Amino acid sequence: MENWGTVTLVDDTLTGAGATGDDGAEAPARPVAGEPDGRIGWFHRVPPRMWLAATLVVAFVVRVVNINGNGFNSDEAVYAGQAASLAGNPLFTQQFPVFRAHPLLLPVLLSPLFGSGTPDVVARLVVVAMGVATVFGVYLIGRELFGWRTGVLGALVLALMPYHVGVTRQLLLDGPATLCITFAFWMFARFVRTRSWAWLAASAATLGLGVLTKETSIVVAGAMVVFIVLAPAVRRPLRTSAVFLGVTVAVSLTFPVVMSLAGRKSTGQSYLAWQLTRTSTHAAGFYFTAVPAAIGWLVVAVALAGLLFRANWNWRVALLVCWVAVPVLFFEFYPLKGFQYLLPVAPAMALLAARSLLTWHLPARLRMGDGRAARPVVVGVVLASMLVGTWATVFPTTSNAVLAGGGGIAGGREAGRWIDEHLVPGTELLTIGPSMGNILAYYGHRPAQGLSVSADPLHRNPSYWPVYNADLSIHQGQFSYLVWDAYSAYRSPTTAKRLQVLVATHHGIPVHEVRIGGKPIIVIYEVHP
């Protein structure tokens, strides 16, 4: 056996990613490193393109069904409002500033859709398309590293994964950023195999686009650099790291340069200070409970089992491990924790699980016959285990819709439309928190402020202004309507009680309610000085 760094010759048979041509075409008659020599008959008889097409259809269906069940949540409203302001939509230019906490790539791409009206579902469909494209990217990586079967199965795991499904059904930055990261890794894998600097530059530039989508994507650059330094398959690690980081940073600098040219440099610095000093709302163990549950406990277990109980590690496996390990470690030690921060590792987890499922063998003493039926059964069980979480994501229960905000905040769109139809333009609303304020500002086209916004500049989003004396503001006629909602009350019960005291003090009268299951989830009160 002779090892050539990225390809291996075993008895003069080419294996591994080298079993594919430079154009990515696969030689299915040759064994692929990391995959079993035996075939799953029914799986192998169906052409890869048909498996891939079916997988992409499944990915699209689970992301688009009931996608408009609830209106936008707070983050969605902000990104949509930014896109509308960029497009010059007069309904939004006064409520949503263009420059906020994150880069502008996604709002810029969406802005042609927001030139008029108050669209929502069309923007979500764009993110759905990006989510499906990420599934295709997983197939490309799996085929590049291990072969088409791993590519198809990895794509199917991601297609059904509740974590990825839930985020890519919403107008959030994490799904599009993960798309860029996935294709950056595919290009990077091709660089390792072909040693073509063009693929390295393309990978770095694509990752730079991910950073322009969401700045936390820069963490993934650390995963690639760790791999470059540690993997023997990469020659000239220092030069390779310098080129990769140089191109990535050059592309990423577009946003701060634009902000500086627009005279908003101080705005960007304010957001950076806020991000670095925010306190986390989650415990230290959050990522070890919530995220594995969203990925699927069996998927995580299978992926880890494949790493722990198989000794055939190579650069392909090491690349996926770095992809997962570096972001997990970084965000675990980073004080602020967000549910979607680890979405970029979902494609790698899907591929590790697929590799494990396709290289796993039942012990000989437990086999019945030739043991061929065991693998499809195990694969089916793992895939089926994700369906419960995916179903709950697509069809959230009443409690989830009210309290979790998954896929949107229940009732926010309906309340906003009532405000747009019944309140005088310019009427200012006081809400429990800025989350509901963003939603009502988007759908109701009226300014809203959150009672819970901190007076300390280091502990509030620079886009929000505190209400220093709510009682005086009502007396002076600034706020004529106060809004209570179940979602914000659940997150900030103390502030919710403060708002109820203001309602009682100023003889508030409920003028509109949105109910689910007979219970009010949003109540709009009219108050008087």
Short mmCIF file of N, CA, C and O in Angstrom, two decimals, residues 42-83:
data_model
loop_
_atom_site.label_atom_id
_atom_site.label_comp_id
_atom_site.label_asym_id
_atom_site.label_seq_id
_atom_site.Cartn_x
_atom_site.Cartn_y
_atom_site.Cartn_z
N TRP A 42 -31.07 -2.79 -3.06
CA TRP A 42 -32.12 -1.90 -3.55
C TRP A 42 -31.64 -0.46 -3.63
O TRP A 42 -32.10 0.31 -4.46
N PHE A 43 -30.68 -0.09 -2.78
CA PHE A 43 -30.16 1.27 -2.79
C PHE A 43 -29.25 1.49 -3.99
O PHE A 43 -29.29 2.52 -4.65
N HIS A 44 -28.42 0.49 -4.28
CA HIS A 44 -27.43 0.64 -5.34
C HIS A 44 -28.05 0.53 -6.73
O HIS A 44 -27.52 1.08 -7.69
N ARG A 45 -29.18 -0.18 -6.82
CA ARG A 45 -29.80 -0.36 -8.15
C ARG A 45 -30.46 0.90 -8.67
O ARG A 45 -30.63 1.06 -9.88
N VAL A 46 -30.86 1.80 -7.78
CA VAL A 46 -31.48 3.06 -8.20
C VAL A 46 -30.39 4.06 -8.57
O VAL A 46 -29.44 4.25 -7.80
N PRO A 47 -30.46 4.72 -9.72
CA PRO A 47 -29.42 5.68 -10.12
C PRO A 47 -29.27 6.80 -9.09
O PRO A 47 -30.24 7.26 -8.49
N PRO A 48 -28.03 7.26 -8.87
CA PRO A 48 -27.79 8.32 -7.89
C PRO A 48 -28.63 9.57 -8.13
O PRO A 48 -29.08 10.22 -7.18
N ARG A 49 -28.82 9.93 -9.39
CA ARG A 49 -29.57 11.15 -9.68
C ARG A 49 -31.01 11.05 -9.20
O ARG A 49 -31.59 12.05 -8.75
N MET A 50 -31.57 9.85 -9.27
CA MET A 50 -32.94 9.69 -8.80
C MET A 50 -33.01 9.80 -7.27
O MET A 50 -33.92 10.42 -6.72
N TRP A 51 -32.03 9.20 -6.57
CA TRP A 51 -31.98 9.34 -5.12
C TRP A 51 -31.83 10.81 -4.74
O TRP A 51 -32.49 11.29 -3.82
N LEU A 52 -30.94 11.49 -5.44
CA LEU A 52 -30.70 12.91 -5.12
C LEU A 52 -31.95 13.74 -5.38
O LEU A 52 -32.32 14.59 -4.56
N ALA A 53 -32.61 13.49 -6.51
CA ALA A 53 -33.82 14.25 -6.84
C ALA A 53 -34.90 14.03 -5.78
O ALA A 53 -35.56 14.98 -5.33
N ALA A 54 -35.08 12.77 -5.37
CA ALA A 54 -36.08 12.47 -4.35
C ALA A 54 -35.73 13.16 -3.02
O ALA A 54 -36.61 13.68 -2.33
N THR A 55 -34.45 13.17 -2.68
CA THR A 55 -34.02 13.81 -1.44
C THR A 55 -34.30 15.32 -1.46
O THR A 55 -34.77 15.90 -0.48
N LEU A 56 -34.01 15.94 -2.59
CA LEU A 56 -34.25 17.38 -2.70
C LEU A 56 -35.74 17.71 -2.64
O LEU A 56 -36.15 18.74 -2.08
N VAL A 57 -36.57 16.84 -3.21
CA VAL A 57 -38.02 17.04 -3.13
C VAL A 57 -38.48 16.95 -1.68
O VAL A 57 -39.28 17.77 -1.20
N VAL A 58 -37.98 15.94 -0.95
CA VAL A 58 -38.32 15.80 0.46
C VAL A 58 -37.89 17.05 1.24
O VAL A 58 -38.64 17.58 2.07
N ALA A 59 -36.67 17.51 0.97
CA ALA A 59 -36.16 18.70 1.65
C ALA A 59 -37.05 19.90 1.39
O ALA A 59 -37.34 20.69 2.31
N PHE A 60 -37.50 20.06 0.17
CA PHE A 60 -38.36 21.20 -0.16
C PHE A 60 -39.72 21.08 0.52
O PHE A 60 -40.23 22.06 1.09
N VAL A 61 -40.30 19.89 0.49
CA VAL A 61 -41.66 19.72 1.03
C VAL A 61 -41.69 20.01 2.52
O VAL A 61 -42.57 20.75 3.00
N VAL A 62 -40.76 19.45 3.29
CA VAL A 62 -40.82 19.64 4.74
C VAL A 62 -40.51 21.08 5.13
O VAL A 62 -40.85 21.50 6.25
N ARG A 63 -39.90 21.83 4.25
CA ARG A 63 -39.61 23.23 4.56
C ARG A 63 -40.70 24.18 4.10
O ARG A 63 -40.79 25.30 4.61
N VAL A 64 -41.52 23.77 3.17
CA VAL A 64 -42.50 24.70 2.61
C VAL A 64 -43.92 24.46 3.13
O VAL A 64 -44.76 25.37 3.11
N VAL A 65 -44.20 23.24 3.62
CA VAL A 65 -45.54 22.95 4.11
C VAL A 65 -45.84 23.81 5.35
O VAL A 65 -45.03 23.90 6.27
N ASN A 66 -46.98 24.48 5.35
CA ASN A 66 -47.42 25.32 6.47
C ASN A 66 -46.43 26.44 6.78
O ASN A 66 -46.37 26.93 7.91
N ILE A 67 -45.68 26.87 5.80
CA ILE A 67 -44.64 27.86 6.04
C ILE A 67 -45.23 29.22 6.42
O ILE A 67 -44.58 30.02 7.09
N ASN A 68 -46.47 29.47 6.04
CA ASN A 68 -47.09 30.76 6.34
C ASN A 68 -48.10 30.66 7.47
O ASN A 68 -48.97 31.51 7.62
N GLY A 69 -47.96 29.59 8.29
CA GLY A 69 -48.91 29.41 9.38
C GLY A 69 -48.90 30.56 10.38
O GLY A 69 -49.93 30.98 10.88
N ASN A 70 -47.72 31.07 10.68
CA ASN A 70 -47.56 32.23 11.56
C ASN A 70 -46.78 33.31 10.82
O ASN A 70 -46.01 33.03 9.91
N GLY A 71 -47.00 34.55 11.25
CA GLY A 71 -46.25 35.65 10.67
C GLY A 71 -44.83 35.67 11.19
O GLY A 71 -44.37 34.77 11.90
N PHE A 72 -44.10 36.70 10.83
CA PHE A 72 -42.70 36.84 11.20
C PHE A 72 -42.50 36.85 12.72
O PHE A 72 -43.36 37.32 13.47
N ASN A 73 -41.34 36.36 13.16
CA ASN A 73 -40.90 36.65 14.50
C ASN A 73 -40.06 37.93 14.48
O ASN A 73 -39.95 38.57 13.43
N SER A 74 -39.47 38.29 15.60
CA SER A 74 -38.79 39.58 15.70
C SER A 74 -37.62 39.70 14.72
O SER A 74 -37.50 40.70 14.00
N ASP A 75 -36.73 38.69 14.69
CA ASP A 75 -35.57 38.77 13.80
C ASP A 75 -35.99 38.81 12.34
O ASP A 75 -35.42 39.55 11.54
N GLU A 76 -36.99 38.02 12.00
CA GLU A 76 -37.48 38.04 10.62
C GLU A 76 -38.00 39.41 10.24
O GLU A 76 -37.75 39.91 9.15
N ALA A 77 -38.74 40.02 11.16
CA ALA A 77 -39.28 41.36 10.89
C ALA A 77 -38.16 42.37 10.67
O ALA A 77 -38.26 43.24 9.79
N VAL A 78 -37.08 42.24 11.44
CA VAL A 78 -35.97 43.18 11.30
C VAL A 78 -35.29 43.01 9.95
O VAL A 78 -35.04 44.00 9.24
N TYR A 79 -34.98 41.77 9.55
CA TYR A 79 -34.29 41.56 8.28
C TYR A 79 -35.18 41.95 7.10
O TYR A 79 -34.71 42.52 6.11
N ALA A 80 -36.48 41.64 7.22
CA ALA A 80 -37.41 42.05 6.16
C ALA A 80 -37.52 43.56 6.11
O ALA A 80 -37.56 44.17 5.02
N GLY A 81 -37.57 44.21 7.29
CA GLY A 81 -37.63 45.67 7.33
C GLY A 81 -36.39 46.30 6.73
O GLY A 81 -36.48 47.33 6.03
N GLN A 82 -35.21 45.71 6.99
CA GLN A 82 -33.99 46.21 6.36
C GLN A 82 -34.07 46.11 4.85
O GLN A 82 -33.71 47.05 4.13
N ALA A 83 -34.52 44.96 4.35
CA ALA A 83 -34.64 44.78 2.91
C ALA A 83 -35.60 45.80 2.31
O ALA A 83 -35.35 46.37 1.24
#
